[in-house]
Coordinates of C-alpha atoms in Angstrom, one line a residue:
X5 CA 0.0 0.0 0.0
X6 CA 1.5 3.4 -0.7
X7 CA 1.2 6.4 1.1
X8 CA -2.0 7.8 -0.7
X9 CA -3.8 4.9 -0.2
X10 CA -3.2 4.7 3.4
X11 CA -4.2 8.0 3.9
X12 CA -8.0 7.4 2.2
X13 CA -9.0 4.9 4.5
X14 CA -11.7 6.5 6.0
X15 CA -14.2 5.4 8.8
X16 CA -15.7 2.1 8.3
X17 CA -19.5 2.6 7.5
X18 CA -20.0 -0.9 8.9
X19 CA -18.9 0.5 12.2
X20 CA -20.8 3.6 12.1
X21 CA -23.7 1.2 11.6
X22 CA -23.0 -1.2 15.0
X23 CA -22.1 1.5 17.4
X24 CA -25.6 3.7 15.5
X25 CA -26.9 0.4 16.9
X26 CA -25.5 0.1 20.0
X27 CA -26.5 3.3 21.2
X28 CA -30.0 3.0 19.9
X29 CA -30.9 -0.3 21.8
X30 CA -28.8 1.6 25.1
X31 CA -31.4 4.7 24.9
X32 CA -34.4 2.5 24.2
X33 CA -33.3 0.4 27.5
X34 CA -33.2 3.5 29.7
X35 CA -36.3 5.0 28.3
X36 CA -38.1 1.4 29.1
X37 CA -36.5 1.4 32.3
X38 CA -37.4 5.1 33.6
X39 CA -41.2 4.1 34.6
X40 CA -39.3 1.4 37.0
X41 CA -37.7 4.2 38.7
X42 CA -40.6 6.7 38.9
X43 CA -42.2 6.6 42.4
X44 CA -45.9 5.4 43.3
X45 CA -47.5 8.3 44.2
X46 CA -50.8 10.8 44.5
X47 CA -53.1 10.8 42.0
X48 CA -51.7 7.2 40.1
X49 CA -53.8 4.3 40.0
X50 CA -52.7 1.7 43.1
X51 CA -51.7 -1.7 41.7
X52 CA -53.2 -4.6 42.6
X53 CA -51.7 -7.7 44.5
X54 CA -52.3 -10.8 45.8
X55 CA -50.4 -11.8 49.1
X56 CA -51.2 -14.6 51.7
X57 CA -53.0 -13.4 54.8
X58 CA -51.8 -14.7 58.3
X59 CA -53.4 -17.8 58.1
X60 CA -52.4 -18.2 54.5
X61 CA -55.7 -16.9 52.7
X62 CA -54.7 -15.3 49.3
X63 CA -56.1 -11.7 49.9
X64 CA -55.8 -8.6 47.0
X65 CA -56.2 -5.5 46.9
X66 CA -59.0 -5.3 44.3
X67 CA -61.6 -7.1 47.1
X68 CA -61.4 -3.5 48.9
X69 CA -62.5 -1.4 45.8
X70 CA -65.3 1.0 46.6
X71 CA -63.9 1.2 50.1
X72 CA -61.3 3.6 51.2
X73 CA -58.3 1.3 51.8
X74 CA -55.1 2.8 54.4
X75 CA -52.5 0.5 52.7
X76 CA -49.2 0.2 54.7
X77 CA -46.0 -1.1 54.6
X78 CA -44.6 -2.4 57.8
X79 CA -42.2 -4.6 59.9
X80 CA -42.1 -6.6 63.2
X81 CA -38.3 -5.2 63.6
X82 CA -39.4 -1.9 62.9
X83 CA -39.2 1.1 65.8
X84 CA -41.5 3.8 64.0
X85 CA -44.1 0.8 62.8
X86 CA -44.2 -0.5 66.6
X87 CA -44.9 3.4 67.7
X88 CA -47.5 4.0 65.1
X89 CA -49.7 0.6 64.9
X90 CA -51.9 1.5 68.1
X91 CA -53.2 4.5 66.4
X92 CA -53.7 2.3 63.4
X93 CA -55.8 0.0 65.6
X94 CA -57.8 3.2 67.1
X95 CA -58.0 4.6 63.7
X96 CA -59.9 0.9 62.3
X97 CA -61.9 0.6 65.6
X98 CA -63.1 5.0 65.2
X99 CA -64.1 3.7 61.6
X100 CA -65.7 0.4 61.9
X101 CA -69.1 0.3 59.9
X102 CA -67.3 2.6 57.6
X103 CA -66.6 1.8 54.0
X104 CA -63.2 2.1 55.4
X105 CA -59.9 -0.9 55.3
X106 CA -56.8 -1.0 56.3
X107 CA -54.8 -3.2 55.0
X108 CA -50.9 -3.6 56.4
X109 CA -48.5 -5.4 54.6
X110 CA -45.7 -7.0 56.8
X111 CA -42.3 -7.0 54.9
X112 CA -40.4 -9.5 57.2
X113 CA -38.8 -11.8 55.9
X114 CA -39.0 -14.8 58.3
X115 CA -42.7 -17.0 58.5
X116 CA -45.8 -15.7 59.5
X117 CA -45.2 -16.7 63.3
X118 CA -43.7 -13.3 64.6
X119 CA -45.8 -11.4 63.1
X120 CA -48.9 -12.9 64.6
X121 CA -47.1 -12.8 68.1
X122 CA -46.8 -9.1 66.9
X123 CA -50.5 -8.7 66.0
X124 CA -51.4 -10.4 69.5
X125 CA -49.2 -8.4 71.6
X126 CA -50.8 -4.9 69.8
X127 CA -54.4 -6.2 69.5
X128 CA -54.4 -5.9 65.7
X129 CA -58.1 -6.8 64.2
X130 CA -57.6 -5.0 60.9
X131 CA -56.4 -6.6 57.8
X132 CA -52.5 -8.0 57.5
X133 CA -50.8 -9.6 55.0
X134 CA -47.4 -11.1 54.4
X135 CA -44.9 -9.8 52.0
X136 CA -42.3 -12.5 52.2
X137 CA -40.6 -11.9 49.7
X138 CA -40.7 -8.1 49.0
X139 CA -42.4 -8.0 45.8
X140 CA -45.3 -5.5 46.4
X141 CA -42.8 -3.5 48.4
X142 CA -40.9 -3.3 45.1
X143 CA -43.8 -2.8 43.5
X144 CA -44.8 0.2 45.4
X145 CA -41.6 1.6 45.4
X146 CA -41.6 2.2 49.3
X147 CA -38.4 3.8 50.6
X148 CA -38.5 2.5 54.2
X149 CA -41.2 1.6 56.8
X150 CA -43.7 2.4 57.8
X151 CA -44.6 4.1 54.3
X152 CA -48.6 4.4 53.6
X153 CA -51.2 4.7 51.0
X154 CA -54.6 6.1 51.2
X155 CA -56.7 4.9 48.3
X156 CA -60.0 6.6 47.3
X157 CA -62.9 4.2 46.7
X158 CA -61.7 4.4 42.6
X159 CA -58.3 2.2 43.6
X160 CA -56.3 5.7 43.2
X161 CA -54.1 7.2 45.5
X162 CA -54.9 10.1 47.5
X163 CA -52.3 10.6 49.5
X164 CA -48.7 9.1 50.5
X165 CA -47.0 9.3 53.8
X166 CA -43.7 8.4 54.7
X167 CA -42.9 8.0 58.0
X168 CA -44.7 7.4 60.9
X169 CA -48.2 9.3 62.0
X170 CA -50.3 9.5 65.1
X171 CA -53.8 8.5 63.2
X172 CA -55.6 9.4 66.1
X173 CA -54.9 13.1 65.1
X174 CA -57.4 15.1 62.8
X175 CA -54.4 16.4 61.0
X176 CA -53.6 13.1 60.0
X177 CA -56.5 11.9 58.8
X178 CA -57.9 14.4 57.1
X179 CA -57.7 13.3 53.7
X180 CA -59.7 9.9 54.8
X181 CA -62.4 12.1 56.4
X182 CA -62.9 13.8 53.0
X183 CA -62.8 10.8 51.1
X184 CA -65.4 9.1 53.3
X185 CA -68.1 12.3 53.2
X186 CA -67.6 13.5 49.6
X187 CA -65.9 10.2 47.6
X188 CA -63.1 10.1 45.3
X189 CA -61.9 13.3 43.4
X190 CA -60.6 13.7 40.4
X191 CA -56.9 11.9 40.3
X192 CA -54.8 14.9 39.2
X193 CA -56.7 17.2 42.4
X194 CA -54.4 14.8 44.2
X195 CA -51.3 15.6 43.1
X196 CA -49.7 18.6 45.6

């Protein structure tokens, strides 16, 4: 090859192509992957689940539509959760006769038996499911525990709280209150 030659070789358009390629499929996977990190919140439809209850009855979330539904994320291990699950149990007893659930879903990982010494020891009567695994935690996109959902009687969220709340507060449950007298609002009103 002389010099002339040499210097003519340009860009391979074969390699343009690939790397084209490359990048094309790399954007496409980010784009498909964004809605996976976009958090559940206010005003978005709740997704139904099936988990197994304490005595290992599949329960979902769908049974409760028309109800208001307090969905929350807890744990036996969990400080915050231990503080707040009495008012929980105040807040389900002040509402009984209600169409009005709540629904907590235990992340713990070991068997169902701590959690029902966990139920006992608080008096728990309201709804609890097990989340062995952590799918619907995934699912929802919780951050911590206790993180909770209240769902207007259309299966959308009206409100998310992270943390810990006294429920026996007006303040806190305000937004259940309103649901309860004038239904569900439109889902974007919910957005703050």
């Amino acid at each position: 090859m002389n010099e002339k030659q040499e210097g003519k070789k340009g860009v391979n358009p074969v390699a343009i192509i690939i790397v084209a390629i490359s990048v094309a499929v790399v954007l496409i996977a980010v784009f498909a992957k964004k809605s996976s990190f976009e958090l559940v919140l206010a005003g978005t439809q709740a997704i139904d689940f099936e988990l197994p209850d304490l005595d290992g009855k599949t329960r979902s979330l769908g049974e409760f539509k028309g109800k208001v539904v307090f969905l929350n994320f807890w744990a036996t291990w969990c400080k915050p959760c231990e503080e707040e699950m009495p008012s929980m149990q105040q807040l389900h007893a002040a509402f009984q006769g209600k169409p009005f659930e709540i629904v907590a879903v235990s992340i713990d990982k070991d068997g169902a038996e701590a959690i029902r010494e966990f139920v006992k020891k608080y008096g728990v009567t309201f709804t609890v499911l097990h989340d062995r695994k952590g799918r619907i935690k995934e699912l929802y996109k919780t951050t911590g525990v206790p993180e909770t959902f209240i769902i207007d009687q259309n299966g959308v969220i009206a409100e998310k709280v992270w943390g810990p709340r006294d429920w026996t507060k007006m303040s806190s449950v305000s937004t259940i209150i309103e649901l309860l007298k004038n239904g569900p609002k439109d889902p974007a009103s919910y957005r703050k």
